[in-house]
Amino acid sequence: MTVKIHDTPEVQNFLKAVAGFDQQGGSHRAKQILHRLLSDVYRLMDDFDVTPEEFWSAVSLLNELGKESQFGLLAPGLGFDHYLDMRMDAADEQAGLTGGTPRTIEGPLYVAGAPVAEGEACMDDGSDTDAEVMWLTGQVRDTQGKPIPGAQVEIWHADSKGNYSFFDPSQSEYNLRRTILADAEGRYRARSIIPSGYGVPAGSPTDQVLKLLGRHGQRPAHIHFFVSAPGHRHLTTQINLAGDEYTYDDFAFATREELVVEATRIEDAAEAAKRGLEAPFTEVVFDVELASTADPELQSRHKRPRALEDEAAAGKREPAEA
Ligand SMILES: [Fe+2]
């Protein structure tokens, strides 16, 4: 049985009532967006002849996603995070704001208020003894190649099992999360451990959706960055380590060619000693170029709910020195 009722006056009037068009209160924008969204979904139900069973199983899936706080995980899987990036890239191009290291998705696992260090930080608490030491360094420059001293480099990444501190309560506070202020030459240095890639939890609602699409939920090993400096556009980005099975097959669509970085294994003891390390270790170099802007709004990260962000802003959590 296929019925097409979407375009009838009865349904069209019904949609207007559902979206509150005949009510004084509420938000005009919310009404417009909900009207469009519901209109499109109602049409889809006609076009695909959606059964009540299918509809209610979708409702149940949404409930499960909410219960497990997985909307933030499914969103990149369905390309929303990357689509927002594509829109911001297009807006930048329109405004003539080109150049600089490309942005890519933030993901849902940033935690505000990480310890601040000058020039160099040790990011791991030493408990992940299976992990290989990572020496992560780079220089922050403007698009003319001039170093930006004091640039703020916030770094966060997963441990050798693919888990993030705070969300993984077995890790110590702010493990593998630091804010490093670049030195006089715009350089930052971090001693950490090589992160592992990770997958969405097996059998989770996000996994169920991806399976229905015949897709996997794996991400390659990657490292997240916020980089900012006065007079420059705030950069949200991440690097994917070359050589991971999923470097070019990331379920979250974060990979960009310019952001794939070599991880170089160094076994020479003298080279290690130069960095105050013991061989073997893995070196990762990521230089960052920030575009200039006078617009203060573009100089800081856009607002979104983030773990501990309000607490960090209110100064309730005093970051300890790294
Ligand atoms: Fe991540």
GROMACS .gro file of C-alpha atoms and ligand atoms in nm:
model
  323
    1MET     CA    1   0.000   0.000   0.000
    2THR     CA    2   0.147   0.334  -0.102
    3VAL     CA    3  -0.022   0.656  -0.011
    4LYS     CA    4   0.090   1.008  -0.103
    5ILE     CA    5  -0.075   1.263   0.122
    6HIS     CA    6   0.208   1.509   0.191
    7ASP     CA    7   0.094   1.774  -0.056
    8THR     CA    8  -0.272   1.773   0.043
    9PRO     CA    9  -0.405   2.094   0.205
   10GLU     CA   10  -0.491   1.892   0.513
   11VAL     CA   11  -0.129   1.781   0.570
   12GLN     CA   12   0.013   2.121   0.474
   13ASN     CA   13  -0.213   2.293   0.730
   14PHE     CA   14  -0.129   2.026   0.984
   15LEU     CA   15   0.247   2.094   0.939
   16LYS     CA   16   0.192   2.466   0.996
   17ALA     CA   17   0.005   2.394   1.318
   18VAL     CA   18   0.270   2.146   1.438
   19ALA     CA   19   0.544   2.406   1.373
   20GLY     CA   20   0.351   2.664   1.576
   21PHE     CA   21   0.294   2.906   1.286
   22ASP     CA   22  -0.042   3.002   1.435
   23GLN     CA   23   0.112   3.079   1.777
   24GLN     CA   24   0.254   3.410   1.895
   25GLY     CA   25   0.528   3.281   2.122
   26GLY     CA   26   0.840   3.076   2.058
   27SER     CA   27   1.133   3.131   1.824
   28HIS     CA   28   1.071   3.232   1.464
   29ARG     CA   29   1.388   3.053   1.351
   30ALA     CA   30   1.300   2.734   1.539
   31LYS     CA   31   0.955   2.734   1.378
   32GLN     CA   32   1.100   2.779   1.028
   33ILE     CA   33   1.361   2.506   1.074
   34LEU     CA   34   1.124   2.258   1.241
   35HIS     CA   35   0.863   2.320   0.973
   36ARG     CA   36   1.114   2.242   0.701
   37LEU     CA   37   1.257   1.941   0.885
   38LEU     CA   38   0.918   1.786   0.958
   39SER     CA   39   0.799   1.860   0.607
   40ASP     CA   40   1.098   1.673   0.464
   41VAL     CA   41   1.052   1.380   0.702
   42TYR     CA   42   0.678   1.355   0.633
   43ARG     CA   43   0.753   1.352   0.259
   44LEU     CA   44   1.016   1.085   0.313
   45MET     CA   45   0.759   0.874   0.499
   46ASP     CA   46   0.530   0.896   0.196
   47ASP     CA   47   0.808   0.831  -0.056
   48PHE     CA   48   0.954   0.530   0.126
   49ASP     CA   49   0.623   0.413   0.262
   50VAL     CA   50   0.764   0.408   0.615
   51THR     CA   51   0.575   0.161   0.832
   52PRO     CA   52   0.479   0.225   1.196
   53GLU     CA   53   0.723  -0.053   1.295
   54GLU     CA   54   1.007   0.126   1.118
   55PHE     CA   55   0.911   0.462   1.266
   56TRP     CA   56   0.897   0.333   1.625
   57SER     CA   57   1.223   0.143   1.592
   58ALA     CA   58   1.383   0.472   1.482
   59VAL     CA   59   1.239   0.643   1.791
   60SER     CA   60   1.379   0.368   2.008
   61LEU     CA   61   1.722   0.406   1.844
   62LEU     CA   62   1.717   0.782   1.913
   63ASN     CA   63   1.633   0.710   2.276
   64GLU     CA   64   1.928   0.471   2.298
   65LEU     CA   65   2.161   0.725   2.136
   66GLY     CA   66   2.055   0.985   2.390
   67LYS     CA   67   2.082   0.749   2.684
   68GLU     CA   68   2.442   0.667   2.588
   69SER     CA   69   2.530   1.028   2.492
   70GLN     CA   70   2.617   0.908   2.143
   71PHE     CA   71   2.473   1.181   1.923
   72GLY     CA   72   2.818   1.342   1.933
   73LEU     CA   73   2.967   1.015   1.808
   74LEU     CA   74   2.711   0.945   1.538
   75ALA     CA   75   2.725   1.305   1.409
   76PRO     CA   76   3.078   1.278   1.260
   77GLY     CA   77   2.992   0.928   1.133
   78LEU     CA   78   2.705   1.076   0.937
   79GLY     CA   79   2.935   1.349   0.806
   80PHE     CA   80   2.781   1.643   0.991
   81ASP     CA   81   3.110   1.759   1.147
   82HIS     CA   82   3.287   1.746   0.812
   83TYR     CA   83   2.995   1.919   0.642
   84LEU     CA   84   3.020   2.206   0.893
   85ASP     CA   85   3.393   2.227   0.805
   86MET     CA   86   3.311   2.235   0.434
   87ARG     CA   87   3.069   2.520   0.497
   88MET     CA   88   3.325   2.714   0.704
   89ASP     CA   89   3.591   2.657   0.436
   90ALA     CA   90   3.352   2.792   0.172
   91ALA     CA   91   3.269   3.094   0.391
   92ASP     CA   92   3.642   3.163   0.444
   93GLU     CA   93   3.702   3.146   0.071
   94GLN     CA   94   3.417   3.386   0.007
   95ALA     CA   95   3.566   3.628   0.264
   96GLY     CA   96   3.914   3.594   0.109
   97LEU     CA   97   4.044   3.424   0.425
   98THR     CA   98   4.261   3.167   0.254
   99GLY     CA   99   4.590   3.008   0.352
  100GLY     CA  100   4.707   2.850   0.672
  101THR     CA  101   4.684   2.494   0.799
  102PRO     CA  102   4.343   2.347   0.714
  103ARG     CA  103   4.082   2.289   0.979
  104THR     CA  104   3.922   1.958   1.051
  105ILE     CA  105   3.667   1.829   1.297
  106GLU     CA  106   3.698   1.880   1.673
  107GLY     CA  107   3.520   1.561   1.778
  108PRO     CA  108   3.331   1.529   2.107
  109LEU     CA  109   3.619   1.448   2.346
  110TYR     CA  110   3.788   1.780   2.426
  111VAL     CA  111   3.807   1.871   2.794
  112ALA     CA  112   3.873   2.234   2.894
  113GLY     CA  113   4.121   2.342   3.159
  114ALA     CA  114   4.422   2.119   3.081
  115PRO     CA  115   4.752   2.211   3.253
  116VAL     CA  116   4.944   2.492   3.085
  117ALA     CA  117   5.316   2.464   3.009
  118GLU     CA  118   5.568   2.705   2.858
  119GLY     CA  119   5.736   2.571   2.545
  120GLU     CA  120   5.743   2.206   2.646
  121ALA     CA  121   5.520   1.959   2.826
  122CYS     CA  122   5.515   1.598   2.932
  123MET     CA  123   5.164   1.486   2.843
  124ASP     CA  124   5.145   1.134   2.981
  125ASP     CA  125   5.143   1.018   3.341
  126GLY     CA  126   5.379   0.727   3.271
  127SER     CA  127   5.121   0.460   3.352
  128ASP     CA  128   5.077   0.336   2.993
  129THR     CA  129   5.389   0.121   2.992
  130ASP     CA  130   5.293  -0.068   2.673
  131ALA     CA  131   5.297   0.254   2.473
  132GLU     CA  132   5.584   0.384   2.262
  133VAL     CA  133   5.719   0.729   2.353
  134MET     CA  134   5.613   1.001   2.108
  135TRP     CA  135   5.814   1.322   2.066
  136LEU     CA  136   5.572   1.569   1.911
  137THR     CA  137   5.706   1.905   1.803
  138GLY     CA  138   5.636   2.186   1.563
  139GLN     CA  139   5.650   2.555   1.492
  140VAL     CA  140   5.357   2.793   1.476
  141ARG     CA  141   5.395   3.052   1.199
  142ASP     CA  142   5.185   3.303   1.010
  143THR     CA  143   5.113   3.252   0.642
  144GLN     CA  144   5.427   3.455   0.557
  145GLY     CA  145   5.636   3.203   0.748
  146LYS     CA  146   5.701   3.435   1.045
  147PRO     CA  147   5.705   3.251   1.382
  148ILE     CA  148   5.432   3.339   1.632
  149PRO     CA  149   5.588   3.341   1.982
  150GLY     CA  150   5.346   3.262   2.264
  151ALA     CA  151   5.092   3.094   2.036
  152GLN     CA  152   4.865   2.871   2.239
  153VAL     CA  153   4.878   2.505   2.132
  154GLU     CA  154   4.620   2.280   2.297
  155ILE     CA  155   4.677   1.910   2.232
  156TRP     CA  156   4.468   1.609   2.327
  157HIS     CA  157   4.480   1.248   2.217
  158ALA     CA  158   4.390   0.891   2.312
  159ASP     CA  159   4.606   0.638   2.496
  160SER     CA  160   4.744   0.313   2.351
  161LYS     CA  161   4.400   0.154   2.387
  162GLY     CA  162   4.221   0.434   2.204
  163ASN     CA  163   4.066   0.584   2.519
  164TYR     CA  164   4.059   0.947   2.635
  165SER     CA  165   4.113   1.065   2.991
  166PHE     CA  166   3.802   1.208   3.163
  167PHE     CA  167   3.576   0.989   2.945
  168ASP     CA  168   3.783   0.688   3.055
  169PRO     CA  169   3.777   0.716   3.435
  170SER     CA  170   4.067   0.471   3.471
  171GLN     CA  171   4.309   0.741   3.347
  172SER     CA  172   4.450   1.018   3.563
  173GLU     CA  173   4.310   1.371   3.539
  174TYR     CA  174   4.413   1.547   3.216
  175ASN     CA  175   4.630   1.255   3.107
  176LEU     CA  176   4.733   1.318   2.742
  177ARG     CA  177   4.587   1.670   2.748
  178ARG     CA  178   4.803   1.981   2.765
  179THR     CA  179   4.812   2.347   2.664
  180ILE     CA  180   5.159   2.452   2.550
  181LEU     CA  181   5.255   2.815   2.498
  182ALA     CA  182   5.499   2.833   2.206
  183ASP     CA  183   5.850   2.964   2.282
  184ALA     CA  184   6.017   3.276   2.139
  185GLU     CA  185   6.059   3.096   1.803
  186GLY     CA  186   5.699   2.981   1.797
  187ARG     CA  187   5.802   2.624   1.877
  188TYR     CA  188   5.622   2.371   2.096
  189ARG     CA  189   5.753   2.035   2.219
  190ALA     CA  190   5.557   1.753   2.380
  191ARG     CA  191   5.671   1.422   2.520
  192SER     CA  192   5.383   1.183   2.508
  193ILE     CA  193   5.290   0.836   2.391
  194ILE     CA  194   5.179   0.717   2.048
  195PRO     CA  195   4.798   0.711   2.052
  196SER     CA  196   4.601   0.423   1.912
  197GLY     CA  197   4.310   0.458   1.674
  198TYR     CA  198   3.974   0.348   1.805
  199GLY     CA  199   3.635   0.227   1.705
  200VAL     CA  200   3.282   0.311   1.815
  201PRO     CA  201   3.171   0.067   2.088
  202ALA     CA  202   3.062  -0.265   1.933
  203GLY     CA  203   2.687  -0.310   1.941
  204SER     CA  204   2.627   0.053   2.044
  205PRO     CA  205   2.349   0.253   1.875
  206THR     CA  206   2.612   0.432   1.661
  207ASP     CA  207   2.756   0.095   1.557
  208GLN     CA  208   2.405  -0.025   1.468
  209VAL     CA  209   2.349   0.271   1.236
  210LEU     CA  210   2.687   0.231   1.068
  211LYS     CA  211   2.626  -0.144   1.021
  212LEU     CA  212   2.296  -0.068   0.849
  213LEU     CA  213   2.500   0.140   0.606
  214GLY     CA  214   2.755  -0.137   0.559
  215ARG     CA  215   3.022   0.085   0.717
  216HIS     CA  216   3.278   0.043   0.995
  217GLY     CA  217   3.321   0.280   1.289
  218GLN     CA  218   3.702   0.295   1.303
  219ARG     CA  219   3.928   0.598   1.329
  220PRO     CA  220   4.303   0.603   1.260
  221ALA     CA  221   4.556   0.711   1.527
  222HIS     CA  222   4.520   1.089   1.546
  223ILE     CA  223   4.606   1.391   1.759
  224HIS     CA  224   4.375   1.688   1.817
  225PHE     CA  225   4.484   2.053   1.820
  226PHE     CA  226   4.342   2.394   1.898
  227VAL     CA  227   4.595   2.659   1.795
  228SER     CA  228   4.541   3.029   1.857
  229ALA     CA  229   4.723   3.361   1.883
  230PRO     CA  230   4.603   3.721   1.896
  231GLY     CA  231   4.549   3.864   1.546
  232HIS     CA  232   4.515   3.518   1.393
  233ARG     CA  233   4.230   3.288   1.305
  234HIS     CA  234   4.170   3.017   1.566
  235LEU     CA  235   4.246   2.676   1.422
  236THR     CA  236   4.066   2.353   1.516
  237THR     CA  237   4.243   2.063   1.355
  238GLN     CA  238   4.390   1.717   1.402
  239ILE     CA  239   4.662   1.511   1.243
  240ASN     CA  240   4.629   1.152   1.132
  241LEU     CA  241   4.942   0.945   1.161
  242ALA     CA  242   5.057   0.797   0.830
  243GLY     CA  243   5.061   0.421   0.796
  244ASP     CA  244   4.751   0.343   1.002
  245GLU     CA  245   4.508   0.105   0.833
  246TYR     CA  246   4.239   0.371   0.863
  247THR     CA  247   4.442   0.684   0.778
  248TYR     CA  248   4.243   0.725   0.456
  249ASP     CA  249   3.934   0.539   0.572
  250ASP     CA  250   3.824   0.734   0.878
  251PHE     CA  251   3.460   0.681   0.974
  252ALA     CA  252   3.450   1.042   1.102
  253PHE     CA  253   3.577   1.188   0.771
  254ALA     CA  254   3.847   1.397   0.945
  255THR     CA  255   4.136   1.302   0.714
  256ARG     CA  256   4.278   1.576   0.495
  257GLU     CA  257   4.585   1.516   0.282
  258GLU     CA  258   4.774   1.811   0.438
  259LEU     CA  259   4.705   1.671   0.785
  260VAL     CA  260   4.852   1.325   0.736
  261VAL     CA  261   5.182   1.331   0.922
  262GLU     CA  262   5.466   1.080   0.922
  263ALA     CA  263   5.548   0.904   1.248
  264THR     CA  264   5.924   0.838   1.232
  265ARG     CA  265   6.074   0.566   1.450
  266ILE     CA  266   6.413   0.667   1.586
  267GLU     CA  267   6.637   0.397   1.726
  268ASP     CA  268   6.962   0.592   1.747
  269ALA     CA  269   7.060   0.652   2.110
  270ALA     CA  270   7.248   0.976   2.029
  271GLU     CA  271   6.942   1.120   1.849
  272ALA     CA  272   6.726   1.024   2.147
  273ALA     CA  273   6.969   1.184   2.394
  274LYS     CA  274   6.948   1.515   2.202
  275ARG     CA  275   6.582   1.527   2.300
  276GLY     CA  276   6.637   1.404   2.652
  277LEU     CA  277   6.481   1.066   2.563
  278GLU     CA  278   6.580   0.705   2.542
  279ALA     CA  279   6.569   0.511   2.215
  280PRO     CA  280   6.358   0.384   2.059
  281PHE     CA  281   6.090   0.649   2.026
  282THR     CA  282   5.870   0.791   1.752
  283GLU     CA  283   5.899   1.147   1.631
  284VAL     CA  284   5.604   1.341   1.491
  285VAL     CA  285   5.655   1.691   1.353
  286PHE     CA  286   5.357   1.914   1.287
  287ASP     CA  287   5.414   2.277   1.191
  288VAL     CA  288   5.109   2.501   1.195
  289GLU     CA  289   5.035   2.812   0.991
  290LEU     CA  290   4.769   3.051   1.117
  291ALA     CA  291   4.592   3.296   0.886
  292SER     CA  292   4.570   3.659   1.002
  293THR     CA  293   4.240   3.816   1.093
  294ALA     CA  294   4.137   4.131   1.278
  295ASP     CA  295   3.794   3.981   1.353
  296PRO     CA  296   3.792   3.891   1.726
  297GLU     CA  297   3.517   3.636   1.670
  298LEU     CA  298   3.740   3.434   1.437
  299GLN     CA  299   4.027   3.447   1.689
  300SER     CA  300   3.861   3.213   1.936
  301ARG     CA  301   3.690   2.878   1.899
  302HIS     CA  302   3.322   2.876   1.823
  303LYS     CA  303   3.084   2.796   2.105
  304ARG     CA  304   2.957   2.444   2.162
  305PRO     CA  305   2.902   2.236   2.473
  306ARG     CA  306   3.242   2.105   2.588
  307ALA     CA  307   3.343   1.909   2.897
  308LEU     CA  308   3.439   2.139   3.188
  309GLU     CA  309   3.438   2.448   2.961
  310ASP     CA  310   3.218   2.654   3.192
  311GLU     CA  311   3.419   2.552   3.498
  312ALA     CA  312   3.749   2.639   3.325
  313ALA     CA  313   3.612   2.977   3.211
  314ALA     CA  314   3.492   3.059   3.563
  315GLY     CA  315   3.839   2.976   3.696
  316LYS     CA  316   3.697   2.715   3.929
  317ARG     CA  317   3.957   2.466   3.818
  318GLU     CA  318   4.307   2.601   3.856
  319PRO     CA  319   4.518   2.418   3.599
  320ALA     CA  320   4.823   2.266   3.763
  321GLU     CA  321   5.162   2.330   3.606
  322ALA     CA  322   5.271   2.053   3.375
  323FE      FE  323   3.978   1.181   1.874
   0.00000   0.00000   0.00000
